[in-house]
């Protein structure tokens, strides 16, 4: 097989309702199972404006070394475009037999690691494939039907944010605005002299999630956020993690997480004889990024 480079991007996927961000991993897994169970025709969406069709190709649910993973492949095509074929050896042309409702199939790979507070996602960036925005739009079309079938009145959307490749402090410095800060605080603080609210037991999650929000169109103070981040490494720190939401200088949604680890922007993957990325090869590379060791 030949080898080609593919760019990977990093995202956090969760629920959003207004300014509220939250996540329910069990509900999200049930939603993915619902999508996977749909008939092939129901998995297909056509973007008439851009002459593009998108469909779910496959979802594989795996648990490796304690990590719950969903390996997802989307397929897409551009239709209403059927020019003649041209030879790369002598420049000769011949009519195409491709119908206007057909297009060259493009695959886009993504892998989700299901955590307590988000679906941490590594995504294959492809100009000719599906964008992350397209994936979120696709899932949200199906999500509301799923929620109604579950008898849920709380309607929300899936929301994806970029995880910057820079380290936490650099990403914070270059952010245009930070509108929401989530602080993960040791759960024992609930019953301590700090809050003295309630007793906690072994069935509750390890951390208390506290959310701070800026005033509309304002930003939380970066200096205070830096001090909070730097305090995480100190002995006896009550805050174990900080996650920020805001806008970059291009007004794109960003998420900056203190747990952000090593970033790999580009990986070498194998291609099949007809020039298509070998799915096993790219998922193996993504597993390496997630820390799965064969």
PDB file of N, CA, C and O in Angstrom, residues 57-88:
ATOM      1  N   UNK A  57     -21.748   5.904   7.150  1.00  0.00           N
ATOM      2  CA  UNK A  57     -21.303   4.639   6.561  1.00  0.00           C
ATOM      3  C   UNK A  57     -21.237   3.535   7.611  1.00  0.00           C
ATOM      4  O   UNK A  57     -21.730   2.432   7.387  1.00  0.00           O
ATOM      5  N   UNK A  58     -20.651   3.831   8.779  1.00  0.00           N
ATOM      6  CA  UNK A  58     -20.571   2.812   9.825  1.00  0.00           C
ATOM      7  C   UNK A  58     -20.241   3.443  11.165  1.00  0.00           C
ATOM      8  O   UNK A  58     -19.639   4.520  11.238  1.00  0.00           O
ATOM      9  N   UNK A  59     -20.673   2.761  12.244  1.00  0.00           N
ATOM     10  CA  UNK A  59     -20.289   3.105  13.614  1.00  0.00           C
ATOM     11  C   UNK A  59     -19.850   1.813  14.281  1.00  0.00           C
ATOM     12  O   UNK A  59     -20.574   0.816  14.259  1.00  0.00           O
ATOM     13  N   UNK A  60     -18.659   1.835  14.876  1.00  0.00           N
ATOM     14  CA  UNK A  60     -18.179   0.669  15.601  1.00  0.00           C
ATOM     15  C   UNK A  60     -17.911   1.061  17.048  1.00  0.00           C
ATOM     16  O   UNK A  60     -17.158   1.993  17.316  1.00  0.00           O
ATOM     17  N   UNK A  61     -18.538   0.354  17.962  1.00  0.00           N
ATOM     18  CA  UNK A  61     -18.427   0.604  19.403  1.00  0.00           C
ATOM     19  C   UNK A  61     -17.374  -0.338  19.979  1.00  0.00           C
ATOM     20  O   UNK A  61     -17.502  -1.556  19.883  1.00  0.00           O
ATOM     21  N   UNK A  62     -16.304   0.226  20.577  1.00  0.00           N
ATOM     22  CA  UNK A  62     -15.232  -0.592  21.119  1.00  0.00           C
ATOM     23  C   UNK A  62     -14.785  -0.054  22.475  1.00  0.00           C
ATOM     24  O   UNK A  62     -14.861   1.151  22.733  1.00  0.00           O
ATOM     25  N   UNK A  63     -14.331  -0.945  23.328  1.00  0.00           N
ATOM     26  CA  UNK A  63     -13.694  -0.551  24.577  1.00  0.00           C
ATOM     27  C   UNK A  63     -12.292  -1.145  24.589  1.00  0.00           C
ATOM     28  O   UNK A  63     -12.134  -2.358  24.486  1.00  0.00           O
ATOM     29  N   UNK A  64     -11.284  -0.260  24.678  1.00  0.00           N
ATOM     30  CA  UNK A  64      -9.891  -0.693  24.676  1.00  0.00           C
ATOM     31  C   UNK A  64      -9.154  -0.027  25.824  1.00  0.00           C
ATOM     32  O   UNK A  64      -9.179   1.202  25.963  1.00  0.00           O
ATOM     33  N   UNK A  65      -8.519  -0.854  26.641  1.00  0.00           N
ATOM     34  CA  UNK A  65      -7.723  -0.372  27.771  1.00  0.00           C
ATOM     35  C   UNK A  65      -8.498   0.645  28.615  1.00  0.00           C
ATOM     36  O   UNK A  65      -7.982   1.682  29.023  1.00  0.00           O
ATOM     37  N   UNK A  66      -9.760   0.326  28.835  1.00  0.00           N
ATOM     38  CA  UNK A  66     -10.602   1.164  29.680  1.00  0.00           C
ATOM     39  C   UNK A  66     -11.189   2.379  28.984  1.00  0.00           C
ATOM     40  O   UNK A  66     -11.934   3.147  29.606  1.00  0.00           O
ATOM     41  N   UNK A  67     -10.896   2.570  27.701  1.00  0.00           N
ATOM     42  CA  UNK A  67     -11.421   3.709  26.956  1.00  0.00           C
ATOM     43  C   UNK A  67     -12.609   3.261  26.110  1.00  0.00           C
ATOM     44  O   UNK A  67     -12.520   2.286  25.366  1.00  0.00           O
ATOM     45  N   UNK A  68     -13.729   3.979  26.245  1.00  0.00           N
ATOM     46  CA  UNK A  68     -14.920   3.679  25.450  1.00  0.00           C
ATOM     47  C   UNK A  68     -14.860   4.497  24.169  1.00  0.00           C
ATOM     48  O   UNK A  68     -14.946   5.731  24.199  1.00  0.00           O
ATOM     49  N   UNK A  69     -14.715   3.827  23.032  1.00  0.00           N
ATOM     50  CA  UNK A  69     -14.504   4.498  21.759  1.00  0.00           C
ATOM     51  C   UNK A  69     -15.644   4.206  20.784  1.00  0.00           C
ATOM     52  O   UNK A  69     -16.200   3.109  20.776  1.00  0.00           O
ATOM     53  N   UNK A  70     -15.965   5.205  19.969  1.00  0.00           N
ATOM     54  CA  UNK A  70     -16.835   5.017  18.816  1.00  0.00           C
ATOM     55  C   UNK A  70     -16.042   5.413  17.575  1.00  0.00           C
ATOM     56  O   UNK A  70     -15.626   6.568  17.440  1.00  0.00           O
ATOM     57  N   UNK A  71     -15.834   4.448  16.685  1.00  0.00           N
ATOM     58  CA  UNK A  71     -15.154   4.705  15.423  1.00  0.00           C
ATOM     59  C   UNK A  71     -16.222   4.887  14.350  1.00  0.00           C
ATOM     60  O   UNK A  71     -17.002   3.976  14.075  1.00  0.00           O
ATOM     61  N   UNK A  72     -16.248   6.077  13.769  1.00  0.00           N
ATOM     62  CA  UNK A  72     -17.340   6.467  12.880  1.00  0.00           C
ATOM     63  C   UNK A  72     -16.784   6.838  11.511  1.00  0.00           C
ATOM     64  O   UNK A  72     -15.766   7.531  11.414  1.00  0.00           O
ATOM     65  N   UNK A  73     -17.454   6.365  10.474  1.00  0.00           N
ATOM     66  CA  UNK A  73     -17.076   6.715   9.104  1.00  0.00           C
ATOM     67  C   UNK A  73     -18.289   7.326   8.403  1.00  0.00           C
ATOM     68  O   UNK A  73     -19.382   6.741   8.411  1.00  0.00           O
ATOM     69  N   UNK A  74     -18.106   8.516   7.843  1.00  0.00           N
ATOM     70  CA  UNK A  74     -19.118   9.141   7.008  1.00  0.00           C
ATOM     71  C   UNK A  74     -18.716   8.999   5.542  1.00  0.00           C
ATOM     72  O   UNK A  74     -17.528   8.981   5.215  1.00  0.00           O
ATOM     73  N   UNK A  75     -19.708   8.900   4.685  1.00  0.00           N
ATOM     74  CA  UNK A  75     -19.455   8.926   3.251  1.00  0.00           C
ATOM     75  C   UNK A  75     -20.233  10.093   2.652  1.00  0.00           C
ATOM     76  O   UNK A  75     -21.300  10.467   3.141  1.00  0.00           O
ATOM     77  N   UNK A  76     -19.676  10.682   1.609  1.00  0.00           N
ATOM     78  CA  UNK A  76     -20.318  11.832   0.988  1.00  0.00           C
ATOM     79  C   UNK A  76     -19.954  11.879  -0.482  1.00  0.00           C
ATOM     80  O   UNK A  76     -18.993  11.221  -0.921  1.00  0.00           O
ATOM     81  N   UNK A  77     -20.713  12.642  -1.214  1.00  0.00           N
ATOM     82  CA  UNK A  77     -20.399  12.820  -2.633  1.00  0.00           C
ATOM     83  C   UNK A  77     -20.945  14.158  -3.110  1.00  0.00           C
ATOM     84  O   UNK A  77     -21.900  14.700  -2.543  1.00  0.00           O
ATOM     85  N   UNK A  78     -20.308  14.682  -4.117  1.00  0.00           N
ATOM     86  CA  UNK A  78     -20.766  15.896  -4.796  1.00  0.00           C
ATOM     87  C   UNK A  78     -21.485  15.444  -6.062  1.00  0.00           C
ATOM     88  O   UNK A  78     -20.915  14.739  -6.898  1.00  0.00           O
ATOM     89  N   UNK A  79     -22.744  15.819  -6.220  1.00  0.00           N
ATOM     90  CA  UNK A  79     -23.498  15.386  -7.392  1.00  0.00           C
ATOM     91  C   UNK A  79     -23.821  16.577  -8.299  1.00  0.00           C
ATOM     92  O   UNK A  79     -23.409  17.709  -8.023  1.00  0.00           O
ATOM     93  N   UNK A  80     -24.531  16.313  -9.385  1.00  0.00           N
ATOM     94  CA  UNK A  80     -24.807  17.327 -10.412  1.00  0.00           C
ATOM     95  C   UNK A  80     -23.523  17.859 -11.039  1.00  0.00           C
ATOM     96  O   UNK A  80     -23.421  19.049 -11.397  1.00  0.00           O
ATOM     97  N   UNK A  81     -22.523  16.978 -11.164  1.00  0.00           N
ATOM     98  CA  UNK A  81     -21.254  17.378 -11.780  1.00  0.00           C
ATOM     99  C   UNK A  81     -20.696  16.156 -12.504  1.00  0.00           C
ATOM    100  O   UNK A  81     -20.130  15.258 -11.890  1.00  0.00           O
ATOM    101  N   UNK A  82     -20.866  16.100 -13.804  1.00  0.00           N
ATOM    102  CA  UNK A  82     -20.447  14.931 -14.582  1.00  0.00           C
ATOM    103  C   UNK A  82     -19.733  15.347 -15.864  1.00  0.00           C
ATOM    104  O   UNK A  82     -20.235  15.150 -16.983  1.00  0.00           O
ATOM    105  N   UNK A  83     -18.541  15.933 -15.750  1.00  0.00           N
ATOM    106  CA  UNK A  83     -17.790  16.309 -16.956  1.00  0.00           C
ATOM    107  C   UNK A  83     -17.191  15.075 -17.640  1.00  0.00           C
ATOM    108  O   UNK A  83     -17.168  13.982 -17.069  1.00  0.00           O
ATOM    109  N   UNK A  84     -16.710  15.255 -18.846  1.00  0.00           N
ATOM    110  CA  UNK A  84     -16.054  14.163 -19.561  1.00  0.00           C
ATOM    111  C   UNK A  84     -14.765  13.757 -18.842  1.00  0.00           C
ATOM    112  O   UNK A  84     -14.153  14.553 -18.119  1.00  0.00           O
ATOM    113  N   UNK A  85     -14.350  12.512 -19.080  1.00  0.00           N
ATOM    114  CA  UNK A  85     -13.080  12.036 -18.553  1.00  0.00           C
ATOM    115  C   UNK A  85     -11.945  12.500 -19.464  1.00  0.00           C
ATOM    116  O   UNK A  85     -12.093  12.606 -20.682  1.00  0.00           O
ATOM    117  N   UNK A  86     -10.781  12.754 -18.836  1.00  0.00           N
ATOM    118  CA  UNK A  86      -9.585  13.143 -19.577  1.00  0.00           C
ATOM    119  C   UNK A  86      -8.446  12.238 -19.172  1.00  0.00           C
ATOM    120  O   UNK A  86      -8.225  11.981 -17.985  1.00  0.00           O
ATOM    121  N   UNK A  87      -7.704  11.744 -20.132  1.00  0.00           N
ATOM    122  CA  UNK A  87      -6.572  10.859 -19.866  1.00  0.00           C
ATOM    123  C   UNK A  87      -5.376  11.662 -19.362  1.00  0.00           C
ATOM    124  O   UNK A  87      -5.061  12.737 -19.895  1.00  0.00           O
ATOM    125  N   UNK A  88      -4.704  11.135 -18.326  1.00  0.00           N
ATOM    126  CA  UNK A  88      -3.504  11.789 -17.804  1.00  0.00           C
ATOM    127  C   UNK A  88      -2.254  11.410 -18.588  1.00  0.00           C
ATOM    128  O   UNK A  88      -1.181  11.956 -18.327  1.00  0.00           O
TER     129      UNK A  88
END
